[in-house]
Amino acid sequence: MILIADSGSTSIEWSLVWRNGNCETFLSNGANPVFLSPGRIAERFRDALLPYLHSENGSVANESIIESEEVEEIYYYGAGVLPGEPTKMVMEAFREIFPRSAKIQVHSDMLAAARALFGNGRGLACILGTGSNCALYEAGEIVEKVNSGGFILGDEGGGAYMGKRLIADFVKGLLPSRIEKEFKREYPDIDYPRIVSQVYKGEMPSKYLAGFTYFIKQQEDDPYINGLIASSFDSFFERNLVRFLSRETSNGGTDQVGFVGSVAKVFESQLTLSAQRHGFKVRDIMDGISEGLIKYHLENHNGQ
């Protein structure tokens, strides 16, 4: 059996996968090792897994599965997974629950997206959600990664980037009159002091800014908003991906690109047009990655 975890700070999607392809999936609270102690991570894993595996609903028949060797491989992909201590914390948490598992691997959410999109193939894997990220991928591994920069220095094409541009124009009085009127109607309590407080003193400014993609989607047919969306995606390609087009380097080039993330899916048509403008071929735009990850690990597990 294979256990796969696709983890964010908010939630984890777990997949128990049998050799015959049968699968059980369930959700639990997220576990970002940047913000949680080793004890809290282990507690969250235990809370998620033990009740499920010992449930009476018949989904898993063997109640002693955690002490057995039935879980042969564990693959954890998550936000906040960095080399060193964060990776070690996650590994140790799993060892407490699955002391006999033969293989435990901990990887970044970027590698999860890439494997789900391209399997054992090659291409440019991209995450477009609150932020943005991308990497050149081949045969199961990241070949080269572009630094995201976060919502202040980068994250082009992500929700926070779009929201930041919209709010910046609102603050400067540069929104077209119709859009400004609709914006104030949608957010009647918004004003300059509130914006400054949220962006510079709030706990999650990127999430706050990304929240305005709801309004952007509502108004996407407006010429100003449509231009904001298009130019945001254009910036993503120009500042992150164009470097990979047919270049003469040891890593080679590619025009194959795939996307995961809420912003990529919500603005799929505009994203596809921007890709075409910059010479890329869109392989896929996924809303979720669990199905792709399951397929990747089943293919590689069965081939061993």
PDB file of N, CA and C in Angstrom, residues 165-263:
ATOM      1  N   ARG A 165      -2.206  44.698  -7.758  1.00  0.00           N
ATOM      2  CA  ARG A 165      -2.316  45.672  -8.848  1.00  0.00           C
ATOM      3  C   ARG A 165      -3.656  46.399  -8.814  1.00  0.00           C
ATOM      4  N   LEU A 166      -4.720  45.660  -8.548  1.00  0.00           N
ATOM      5  CA  LEU A 166      -6.044  46.276  -8.460  1.00  0.00           C
ATOM      6  C   LEU A 166      -6.099  47.280  -7.312  1.00  0.00           C
ATOM      7  N   ILE A 167      -5.615  46.882  -6.151  1.00  0.00           N
ATOM      8  CA  ILE A 167      -5.650  47.750  -4.972  1.00  0.00           C
ATOM      9  C   ILE A 167      -4.735  48.955  -5.153  1.00  0.00           C
ATOM     10  N   ALA A 168      -3.598  48.759  -5.784  1.00  0.00           N
ATOM     11  CA  ALA A 168      -2.686  49.879  -6.027  1.00  0.00           C
ATOM     12  C   ALA A 168      -3.342  50.943  -6.891  1.00  0.00           C
ATOM     13  N   ASP A 169      -4.087  50.515  -7.901  1.00  0.00           N
ATOM     14  CA  ASP A 169      -4.796  51.483  -8.755  1.00  0.00           C
ATOM     15  C   ASP A 169      -5.940  52.151  -7.996  1.00  0.00           C
ATOM     16  N   PHE A 170      -6.594  51.395  -7.122  1.00  0.00           N
ATOM     17  CA  PHE A 170      -7.659  51.987  -6.305  1.00  0.00           C
ATOM     18  C   PHE A 170      -7.087  53.063  -5.380  1.00  0.00           C
ATOM     19  N   VAL A 171      -5.973  52.758  -4.737  1.00  0.00           N
ATOM     20  CA  VAL A 171      -5.336  53.699  -3.810  1.00  0.00           C
ATOM     21  C   VAL A 171      -4.925  54.985  -4.524  1.00  0.00           C
ATOM     22  N   LYS A 172      -4.439  54.846  -5.752  1.00  0.00           N
ATOM     23  CA  LYS A 172      -3.960  56.002  -6.516  1.00  0.00           C
ATOM     24  C   LYS A 172      -5.065  56.711  -7.291  1.00  0.00           C
ATOM     25  N   GLY A 173      -6.283  56.204  -7.224  1.00  0.00           N
ATOM     26  CA  GLY A 173      -7.384  56.806  -7.965  1.00  0.00           C
ATOM     27  C   GLY A 173      -7.292  56.583  -9.459  1.00  0.00           C
ATOM     28  N   LEU A 174      -6.730  55.419  -9.846  1.00  0.00           N
ATOM     29  CA  LEU A 174      -6.510  55.129 -11.260  1.00  0.00           C
ATOM     30  C   LEU A 174      -7.505  54.122 -11.842  1.00  0.00           C
ATOM     31  N   LEU A 175      -8.443  53.642 -11.036  1.00  0.00           N
ATOM     32  CA  LEU A 175      -9.445  52.725 -11.569  1.00  0.00           C
ATOM     33  C   LEU A 175     -10.407  53.475 -12.493  1.00  0.00           C
ATOM     34  N   PRO A 176     -10.814  52.861 -13.593  1.00  0.00           N
ATOM     35  CA  PRO A 176     -11.875  53.464 -14.410  1.00  0.00           C
ATOM     36  C   PRO A 176     -13.115  53.702 -13.551  1.00  0.00           C
ATOM     37  N   SER A 177     -13.873  54.735 -13.860  1.00  0.00           N
ATOM     38  CA  SER A 177     -14.985  55.145 -13.007  1.00  0.00           C
ATOM     39  C   SER A 177     -15.986  54.016 -12.765  1.00  0.00           C
ATOM     40  N   ARG A 178     -16.320  53.241 -13.804  1.00  0.00           N
ATOM     41  CA  ARG A 178     -17.292  52.172 -13.621  1.00  0.00           C
ATOM     42  C   ARG A 178     -16.759  51.104 -12.685  1.00  0.00           C
ATOM     43  N   ILE A 179     -15.501  50.731 -12.859  1.00  0.00           N
ATOM     44  CA  ILE A 179     -14.897  49.704 -12.014  1.00  0.00           C
ATOM     45  C   ILE A 179     -14.775  50.209 -10.579  1.00  0.00           C
ATOM     46  N   GLU A 180     -14.415  51.465 -10.411  1.00  0.00           N
ATOM     47  CA  GLU A 180     -14.322  52.016  -9.054  1.00  0.00           C
ATOM     48  C   GLU A 180     -15.681  51.998  -8.359  1.00  0.00           C
ATOM     49  N   LYS A 181     -16.720  52.323  -9.100  1.00  0.00           N
ATOM     50  CA  LYS A 181     -18.072  52.308  -8.543  1.00  0.00           C
ATOM     51  C   LYS A 181     -18.472  50.897  -8.133  1.00  0.00           C
ATOM     52  N   GLU A 182     -18.207  49.918  -8.993  1.00  0.00           N
ATOM     53  CA  GLU A 182     -18.526  48.527  -8.676  1.00  0.00           C
ATOM     54  C   GLU A 182     -17.688  48.026  -7.505  1.00  0.00           C
ATOM     55  N   PHE A 183     -16.440  48.454  -7.456  1.00  0.00           N
ATOM     56  CA  PHE A 183     -15.536  48.035  -6.379  1.00  0.00           C
ATOM     57  C   PHE A 183     -16.048  48.531  -5.025  1.00  0.00           C
ATOM     58  N   LYS A 184     -16.446  49.791  -4.968  1.00  0.00           N
ATOM     59  CA  LYS A 184     -16.964  50.352  -3.715  1.00  0.00           C
ATOM     60  C   LYS A 184     -18.293  49.710  -3.326  1.00  0.00           C
ATOM     61  N   ARG A 185     -19.062  49.311  -4.324  1.00  0.00           N
ATOM     62  CA  ARG A 185     -20.314  48.627  -4.033  1.00  0.00           C
ATOM     63  C   ARG A 185     -20.044  47.238  -3.453  1.00  0.00           C
ATOM     64  N   GLU A 186     -19.054  46.554  -3.983  1.00  0.00           N
ATOM     65  CA  GLU A 186     -18.706  45.213  -3.506  1.00  0.00           C
ATOM     66  C   GLU A 186     -18.035  45.271  -2.133  1.00  0.00           C
ATOM     67  N   TYR A 187     -17.210  46.317  -1.909  1.00  0.00           N
ATOM     68  CA  TYR A 187     -16.470  46.456  -0.651  1.00  0.00           C
ATOM     69  C   TYR A 187     -16.777  47.829  -0.034  1.00  0.00           C
ATOM     70  N   PRO A 188     -17.969  48.006   0.521  1.00  0.00           N
ATOM     71  CA  PRO A 188     -18.386  49.324   1.007  1.00  0.00           C
ATOM     72  C   PRO A 188     -17.560  49.847   2.178  1.00  0.00           C
ATOM     73  N   ASP A 189     -16.922  48.973   2.925  1.00  0.00           N
ATOM     74  CA  ASP A 189     -16.168  49.408   4.104  1.00  0.00           C
ATOM     75  C   ASP A 189     -14.689  49.640   3.822  1.00  0.00           C
ATOM     76  N   ILE A 190     -14.269  49.445   2.589  1.00  0.00           N
ATOM     77  CA  ILE A 190     -12.849  49.554   2.290  1.00  0.00           C
ATOM     78  C   ILE A 190     -12.437  51.019   2.181  1.00  0.00           C
ATOM     79  N   ASP A 191     -11.247  51.319   2.718  1.00  0.00           N
ATOM     80  CA  ASP A 191     -10.679  52.661   2.569  1.00  0.00           C
ATOM     81  C   ASP A 191      -9.156  52.550   2.682  1.00  0.00           C
ATOM     82  N   TYR A 192      -8.484  53.650   2.461  1.00  0.00           N
ATOM     83  CA  TYR A 192      -7.018  53.646   2.428  1.00  0.00           C
ATOM     84  C   TYR A 192      -6.393  53.162   3.744  1.00  0.00           C
ATOM     85  N   PRO A 193      -6.808  53.679   4.913  1.00  0.00           N
ATOM     86  CA  PRO A 193      -6.213  53.192   6.164  1.00  0.00           C
ATOM     87  C   PRO A 193      -6.400  51.686   6.372  1.00  0.00           C
ATOM     88  N   ARG A 194      -7.582  51.175   6.011  1.00  0.00           N
ATOM     89  CA  ARG A 194      -7.849  49.739   6.181  1.00  0.00           C
ATOM     90  C   ARG A 194      -6.921  48.917   5.283  1.00  0.00           C
ATOM     91  N   ILE A 195      -6.735  49.376   4.046  1.00  0.00           N
ATOM     92  CA  ILE A 195      -5.864  48.668   3.108  1.00  0.00           C
ATOM     93  C   ILE A 195      -4.427  48.644   3.630  1.00  0.00           C
ATOM     94  N   VAL A 196      -3.927  49.801   4.060  1.00  0.00           N
ATOM     95  CA  VAL A 196      -2.553  49.889   4.559  1.00  0.00           C
ATOM     96  C   VAL A 196      -2.357  48.982   5.770  1.00  0.00           C
ATOM     97  N   SER A 197      -3.340  48.968   6.653  1.00  0.00           N
ATOM     98  CA  SER A 197      -3.243  48.121   7.845  1.00  0.00           C
ATOM     99  C   SER A 197      -3.182  46.644   7.476  1.00  0.00           C
ATOM    100  N   GLN A 198      -4.041  46.211   6.550  1.00  0.00           N
ATOM    101  CA  GLN A 198      -4.078  44.805   6.149  1.00  0.00           C
ATOM    102  C   GLN A 198      -2.801  44.383   5.431  1.00  0.00           C
ATOM    103  N   VAL A 199      -2.295  45.260   4.562  1.00  0.00           N
ATOM    104  CA  VAL A 199      -1.134  44.897   3.746  1.00  0.00           C
ATOM    105  C   VAL A 199       0.161  44.950   4.541  1.00  0.00           C
ATOM    106  N   TYR A 200       0.294  45.929   5.442  1.00  0.00           N
ATOM    107  CA  TYR A 200       1.569  46.111   6.143  1.00  0.00           C
ATOM    108  C   TYR A 200       1.586  45.610   7.577  1.00  0.00           C
ATOM    109  N   LYS A 201       0.411  45.339   8.140  1.00  0.00           N
ATOM    110  CA  LYS A 201       0.372  44.870   9.515  1.00  0.00           C
ATOM    111  C   LYS A 201      -0.421  43.572   9.678  1.00  0.00           C
ATOM    112  N   GLY A 202      -1.147  43.168   8.656  1.00  0.00           N
ATOM    113  CA  GLY A 202      -1.956  41.961   8.738  1.00  0.00           C
ATOM    114  C   GLY A 202      -1.111  40.707   8.802  1.00  0.00           C
ATOM    115  N   GLU A 203      -1.697  39.629   9.334  1.00  0.00           N
ATOM    116  CA  GLU A 203      -0.961  38.372   9.483  1.00  0.00           C
ATOM    117  C   GLU A 203      -0.701  37.691   8.145  1.00  0.00           C
ATOM    118  N   MET A 204      -1.653  37.805   7.214  1.00  0.00           N
ATOM    119  CA  MET A 204      -1.512  37.128   5.921  1.00  0.00           C
ATOM    120  C   MET A 204      -1.855  38.098   4.794  1.00  0.00           C
ATOM    121  N   PRO A 205      -0.965  39.049   4.512  1.00  0.00           N
ATOM    122  CA  PRO A 205      -1.262  40.047   3.475  1.00  0.00           C
ATOM    123  C   PRO A 205      -1.452  39.459   2.082  1.00  0.00           C
ATOM    124  N   SER A 206      -0.725  38.395   1.766  1.00  0.00           N
ATOM    125  CA  SER A 206      -0.879  37.798   0.435  1.00  0.00           C
ATOM    126  C   SER A 206      -2.271  37.205   0.271  1.00  0.00           C
ATOM    127  N   LYS A 207      -2.787  36.575   1.331  1.00  0.00           N
ATOM    128  CA  LYS A 207      -4.140  36.016   1.285  1.00  0.00           C
ATOM    129  C   LYS A 207      -5.170  37.141   1.161  1.00  0.00           C
ATOM    130  N   TYR A 208      -4.956  38.242   1.868  1.00  0.00           N
ATOM    131  CA  TYR A 208      -5.856  39.400   1.786  1.00  0.00           C
ATOM    132  C   TYR A 208      -5.914  39.926   0.359  1.00  0.00           C
ATOM    133  N   LEU A 209      -4.753  40.119  -0.251  1.00  0.00           N
ATOM    134  CA  LEU A 209      -4.708  40.640  -1.619  1.00  0.00           C
ATOM    135  C   LEU A 209      -5.321  39.658  -2.608  1.00  0.00           C
ATOM    136  N   ALA A 210      -5.033  38.379  -2.432  1.00  0.00           N
ATOM    137  CA  ALA A 210      -5.573  37.372  -3.348  1.00  0.00           C
ATOM    138  C   ALA A 210      -7.095  37.294  -3.260  1.00  0.00           C
ATOM    139  N   GLY A 211      -7.671  37.715  -2.145  1.00  0.00           N
ATOM    140  CA  GLY A 211      -9.110  37.692  -1.995  1.00  0.00           C
ATOM    141  C   GLY A 211      -9.837  38.558  -3.012  1.00  0.00           C
ATOM    142  N   PHE A 212      -9.146  39.527  -3.592  1.00  0.00           N
ATOM    143  CA  PHE A 212      -9.777  40.412  -4.565  1.00  0.00           C
ATOM    144  C   PHE A 212      -9.895  39.779  -5.956  1.00  0.00           C
ATOM    145  N   THR A 213      -9.367  38.556  -6.128  1.00  0.00           N
ATOM    146  CA  THR A 213      -9.563  37.873  -7.408  1.00  0.00           C
ATOM    147  C   THR A 213     -11.034  37.523  -7.618  1.00  0.00           C
ATOM    148  N   TYR A 214     -11.791  37.453  -6.540  1.00  0.00           N
ATOM    149  CA  TYR A 214     -13.246  37.235  -6.663  1.00  0.00           C
ATOM    150  C   TYR A 214     -13.861  38.384  -7.464  1.00  0.00           C
ATOM    151  N   PHE A 215     -13.505  39.611  -7.119  1.00  0.00           N
ATOM    152  CA  PHE A 215     -14.016  40.776  -7.841  1.00  0.00           C
ATOM    153  C   PHE A 215     -13.475  40.800  -9.272  1.00  0.00           C
ATOM    154  N   ILE A 216     -12.213  40.461  -9.432  1.00  0.00           N
ATOM    155  CA  ILE A 216     -11.597  40.451 -10.759  1.00  0.00           C
ATOM    156  C   ILE A 216     -12.316  39.468 -11.676  1.00  0.00           C
ATOM    157  N   LYS A 217     -12.662  38.304 -11.149  1.00  0.00           N
ATOM    158  CA  LYS A 217     -13.390  37.315 -11.942  1.00  0.00           C
ATOM    159  C   LYS A 217     -14.773  37.841 -12.301  1.00  0.00           C
ATOM    160  N   GLN A 218     -15.441  38.481 -11.366  1.00  0.00           N
ATOM    161  CA  GLN A 218     -16.767  39.037 -11.632  1.00  0.00           C
ATOM    162  C   GLN A 218     -16.749  40.034 -12.779  1.00  0.00           C
ATOM    163  N   GLN A 219     -15.668  40.805 -12.868  1.00  0.00           N
ATOM    164  CA  GLN A 219     -15.594  41.903 -13.829  1.00  0.00           C
ATOM    165  C   GLN A 219     -14.664  41.593 -15.011  1.00  0.00           C
ATOM    166  N   GLU A 220     -14.408  40.328 -15.280  1.00  0.00           N
ATOM    167  CA  GLU A 220     -13.379  39.963 -16.253  1.00  0.00           C
ATOM    168  C   GLU A 220     -13.671  40.424 -17.680  1.00  0.00           C
ATOM    169  N   ASP A 221     -14.931  40.712 -18.008  1.00  0.00           N
ATOM    170  CA  ASP A 221     -15.252  41.181 -19.358  1.00  0.00           C
ATOM    171  C   ASP A 221     -14.982  42.669 -19.547  1.00  0.00           C
ATOM    172  N   ASP A 222     -14.743  43.373 -18.460  1.00  0.00           N
ATOM    173  CA  ASP A 222     -14.408  44.795 -18.577  1.00  0.00           C
ATOM    174  C   ASP A 222     -13.013  44.948 -19.191  1.00  0.00           C
ATOM    175  N   PRO A 223     -12.819  45.892 -20.121  1.00  0.00           N
ATOM    176  CA  PRO A 223     -11.510  46.044 -20.780  1.00  0.00           C
ATOM    177  C   PRO A 223     -10.353  46.272 -19.811  1.00  0.00           C
ATOM    178  N   TYR A 224     -10.574  47.084 -18.785  1.00  0.00           N
ATOM    179  CA  TYR A 224      -9.501  47.334 -17.812  1.00  0.00           C
ATOM    180  C   TYR A 224      -9.135  46.056 -17.061  1.00  0.00           C
ATOM    181  N   ILE A 225     -10.134  45.354 -16.557  1.00  0.00           N
ATOM    182  CA  ILE A 225      -9.891  44.134 -15.791  1.00  0.00           C
ATOM    183  C   ILE A 225      -9.299  43.054 -16.680  1.00  0.00           C
ATOM    184  N   ASN A 226      -9.812  42.928 -17.883  1.00  0.00           N
ATOM    185  CA  ASN A 226      -9.268  41.941 -18.812  1.00  0.00           C
ATOM    186  C   ASN A 226      -7.800  42.217 -19.095  1.00  0.00           C
ATOM    187  N   GLY A 227      -7.466  43.495 -19.221  1.00  0.00           N
ATOM    188  CA  GLY A 227      -6.066  43.869 -19.440  1.00  0.00           C
ATOM    189  C   GLY A 227      -5.197  43.559 -18.234  1.00  0.00           C
ATOM    190  N   LEU A 228      -5.746  43.737 -17.035  1.00  0.00           N
ATOM    191  CA  LEU A 228      -5.003  43.427 -15.815  1.00  0.00           C
ATOM    192  C   LEU A 228      -4.691  41.936 -15.753  1.00  0.00           C
ATOM    193  N   ILE A 229      -5.688  41.114 -16.064  1.00  0.00           N
ATOM    194  CA  ILE A 229      -5.485  39.657 -16.056  1.00  0.00           C
ATOM    195  C   ILE A 229      -4.431  39.257 -17.089  1.00  0.00           C
ATOM    196  N   ALA A 230      -4.604  39.752 -18.303  1.00  0.00           N
ATOM    197  CA  ALA A 230      -3.698  39.383 -19.400  1.00  0.00           C
ATOM    198  C   ALA A 230      -2.260  39.802 -19.095  1.00  0.00           C
ATOM    199  N   SER A 231      -2.077  41.028 -18.631  1.00  0.00           N
ATOM    200  CA  SER A 231      -0.719  41.506 -18.371  1.00  0.00           C
ATOM    201  C   SER A 231      -0.090  40.798 -17.179  1.00  0.00           C
ATOM    202  N   SER A 232      -0.908  40.373 -16.208  1.00  0.00           N
ATOM    203  CA  SER A 232      -0.384  39.617 -15.074  1.00  0.00           C
ATOM    204  C   SER A 232       0.171  38.272 -15.533  1.00  0.00           C
ATOM    205  N   PHE A 233      -0.582  37.589 -16.399  1.00  0.00           N
ATOM    206  CA  PHE A 233      -0.090  36.320 -16.937  1.00  0.00           C
ATOM    207  C   PHE A 233       1.091  36.534 -17.878  1.00  0.00           C
ATOM    208  N   ASP A 234       1.053  37.601 -18.665  1.00  0.00           N
ATOM    209  CA  ASP A 234       2.190  37.911 -19.541  1.00  0.00           C
ATOM    210  C   ASP A 234       3.462  38.098 -18.720  1.00  0.00           C
ATOM    211  N   SER A 235       3.348  38.791 -17.589  1.00  0.00           N
ATOM    212  CA  SER A 235       4.511  38.993 -16.714  1.00  0.00           C
ATOM    213  C   SER A 235       5.025  37.670 -16.173  1.00  0.00           C
ATOM    214  N   PHE A 236       4.105  36.748 -15.875  1.00  0.00           N
ATOM    215  CA  PHE A 236       4.522  35.439 -15.383  1.00  0.00           C
ATOM    216  C   PHE A 236       5.372  34.719 -16.420  1.00  0.00           C
ATOM    217  N   PHE A 237       4.911  34.699 -17.673  1.00  0.00           N
ATOM    218  CA  PHE A 237       5.671  34.025 -18.733  1.00  0.00           C
ATOM    219  C   PHE A 237       6.996  34.735 -19.005  1.00  0.00           C
ATOM    220  N   GLU A 238       6.958  36.049 -19.084  1.00  0.00           N
ATOM    221  CA  GLU A 238       8.151  36.808 -19.454  1.00  0.00           C
ATOM    222  C   GLU A 238       9.228  36.760 -18.384  1.00  0.00           C
ATOM    223  N   ARG A 239       8.842  36.775 -17.124  1.00  0.00           N
ATOM    224  CA  ARG A 239       9.820  36.843 -16.032  1.00  0.00           C
ATOM    225  C   ARG A 239      10.214  35.464 -15.490  1.00  0.00           C
ATOM    226  N   ASN A 240       9.491  34.432 -15.907  1.00  0.00           N
ATOM    227  CA  ASN A 240       9.774  33.101 -15.359  1.00  0.00           C
ATOM    228  C   ASN A 240      10.030  32.019 -16.401  1.00  0.00           C
ATOM    229  N   LEU A 241       9.268  31.998 -17.481  1.00  0.00           N
ATOM    230  CA  LEU A 241       9.277  30.836 -18.365  1.00  0.00           C
ATOM    231  C   LEU A 241       9.968  31.027 -19.704  1.00  0.00           C
ATOM    232  N   VAL A 242       9.990  32.239 -20.232  1.00  0.00           N
ATOM    233  CA  VAL A 242      10.546  32.445 -21.571  1.00  0.00           C
ATOM    234  C   VAL A 242      11.988  31.954 -21.658  1.00  0.00           C
ATOM    235  N   ARG A 243      12.691  32.023 -20.549  1.00  0.00           N
ATOM    236  CA  ARG A 243      14.094  31.574 -20.529  1.00  0.00           C
ATOM    237  C   ARG A 243      14.257  30.102 -20.920  1.00  0.00           C
ATOM    238  N   PHE A 244      13.186  29.311 -20.801  1.00  0.00           N
ATOM    239  CA  PHE A 244      13.272  27.879 -21.085  1.00  0.00           C
ATOM    240  C   PHE A 244      12.949  27.519 -22.531  1.00  0.00           C
ATOM    241  N   LEU A 245      12.556  28.480 -23.336  1.00  0.00           N
ATOM    242  CA  LEU A 245      12.188  28.185 -24.720  1.00  0.00           C
ATOM    243  C   LEU A 245      13.425  27.877 -25.566  1.00  0.00           C
ATOM    244  N   SER A 246      13.536  26.618 -26.005  1.00  0.00           N
ATOM    245  CA  SER A 246      14.546  26.197 -26.990  1.00  0.00           C
ATOM    246  C   SER A 246      15.919  26.790 -26.744  1.00  0.00           C
ATOM    247  N   ARG A 247      16.349  26.818 -25.492  1.00  0.00           N
ATOM    248  CA  ARG A 247      17.664  27.384 -25.205  1.00  0.00           C
ATOM    249  C   ARG A 247      18.751  26.326 -25.351  1.00  0.00           C
ATOM    250  N   GLU A 248      19.923  26.762 -25.568  1.00  0.00           N
ATOM    251  CA  GLU A 248      21.069  25.865 -25.715  1.00  0.00           C
ATOM    252  C   GLU A 248      21.816  25.795 -24.383  1.00  0.00           C
ATOM    253  N   THR A 249      21.349  24.958 -23.488  1.00  0.00           N
ATOM    254  CA  THR A 249      22.013  24.763 -22.204  1.00  0.00           C
ATOM    255  C   THR A 249      22.080  23.282 -21.909  1.00  0.00           C
ATOM    256  N   SER A 250      22.748  22.965 -20.813  1.00  0.00           N
ATOM    257  CA  SER A 250      22.855  21.559 -20.434  1.00  0.00           C
ATOM    258  C   SER A 250      21.486  20.955 -20.118  1.00  0.00           C
ATOM    259  N   ASN A 251      20.560  21.796 -19.648  1.00  0.00           N
ATOM    260  CA  ASN A 251      19.223  21.304 -19.318  1.00  0.00           C
ATOM    261  C   ASN A 251      18.291  21.265 -20.510  1.00  0.00           C
ATOM    262  N   GLY A 252      18.645  21.950 -21.583  1.00  0.00           N
ATOM    263  CA  GLY A 252      17.792  21.998 -22.752  1.00  0.00           C
ATOM    264  C   GLY A 252      16.581  22.885 -22.543  1.00  0.00           C
ATOM    265  N   GLY A 253      15.768  23.014 -23.579  1.00  0.00           N
ATOM    266  CA  GLY A 253      14.586  23.865 -23.515  1.00  0.00           C
ATOM    267  C   GLY A 253      13.315  23.070 -23.763  1.00  0.00           C
ATOM    268  N   THR A 254      12.195  23.712 -23.526  1.00  0.00           N
ATOM    269  CA  THR A 254      10.905  23.074 -23.787  1.00  0.00           C
ATOM    270  C   THR A 254       9.831  24.135 -23.943  1.00  0.00           C
ATOM    271  N   ASP A 255       8.777  23.789 -24.691  1.00  0.00           N
ATOM    272  CA  ASP A 255       7.628  24.688 -24.805  1.00  0.00           C
ATOM    273  C   ASP A 255       6.388  24.066 -24.182  1.00  0.00           C
ATOM    274  N   GLN A 256       6.557  22.904 -23.526  1.00  0.00           N
ATOM    275  CA  GLN A 256       5.444  22.215 -22.879  1.00  0.00           C
ATOM    276  C   GLN A 256       5.259  22.759 -21.464  1.00  0.00           C
ATOM    277  N   VAL A 257       4.044  23.230 -21.162  1.00  0.00           N
ATOM    278  CA  VAL A 257       3.800  23.829 -19.858  1.00  0.00           C
ATOM    279  C   VAL A 257       2.481  23.301 -19.289  1.00  0.00           C
ATOM    280  N   GLY A 258       2.468  23.098 -17.980  1.00  0.00           N
ATOM    281  CA  GLY A 258       1.254  22.651 -17.303  1.00  0.00           C
ATOM    282  C   GLY A 258       1.044  23.467 -16.036  1.00  0.00           C
ATOM    283  N   PHE A 259      -0.207  23.560 -15.605  1.00  0.00           N
ATOM    284  CA  PHE A 259      -0.545  24.406 -14.460  1.00  0.00           C
ATOM    285  C   PHE A 259      -1.427  23.672 -13.461  1.00  0.00           C
ATOM    286  N   VAL A 260      -1.221  23.990 -12.185  1.00  0.00           N
ATOM    287  CA  VAL A 260      -2.152  23.617 -11.126  1.00  0.00           C
ATOM    288  C   VAL A 260      -2.423  24.866 -10.302  1.00  0.00           C
ATOM    289  N   GLY A 261      -3.576  24.876  -9.619  1.00  0.00           N
ATOM    290  CA  GLY A 261      -3.900  26.000  -8.753  1.00  0.00           C
ATOM    291  C   GLY A 261      -5.206  26.668  -9.115  1.00  0.00           C
ATOM    292  N   SER A 262      -5.792  27.312  -8.130  1.00  0.00           N
ATOM    293  CA  SER A 262      -7.119  27.900  -8.304  1.00  0.00           C
ATOM    294  C   SER A 262      -7.135  29.026  -9.320  1.00  0.00           C
ATOM    295  N   VAL A 263      -6.119  29.879  -9.325  1.00  0.00           N
ATOM    296  CA  VAL A 263      -6.091  31.006 -10.267  1.00  0.00           C
ATOM    297  C   VAL A 263      -5.941  30.496 -11.698  1.00  0.00           C
TER     298      VAL A 263
END
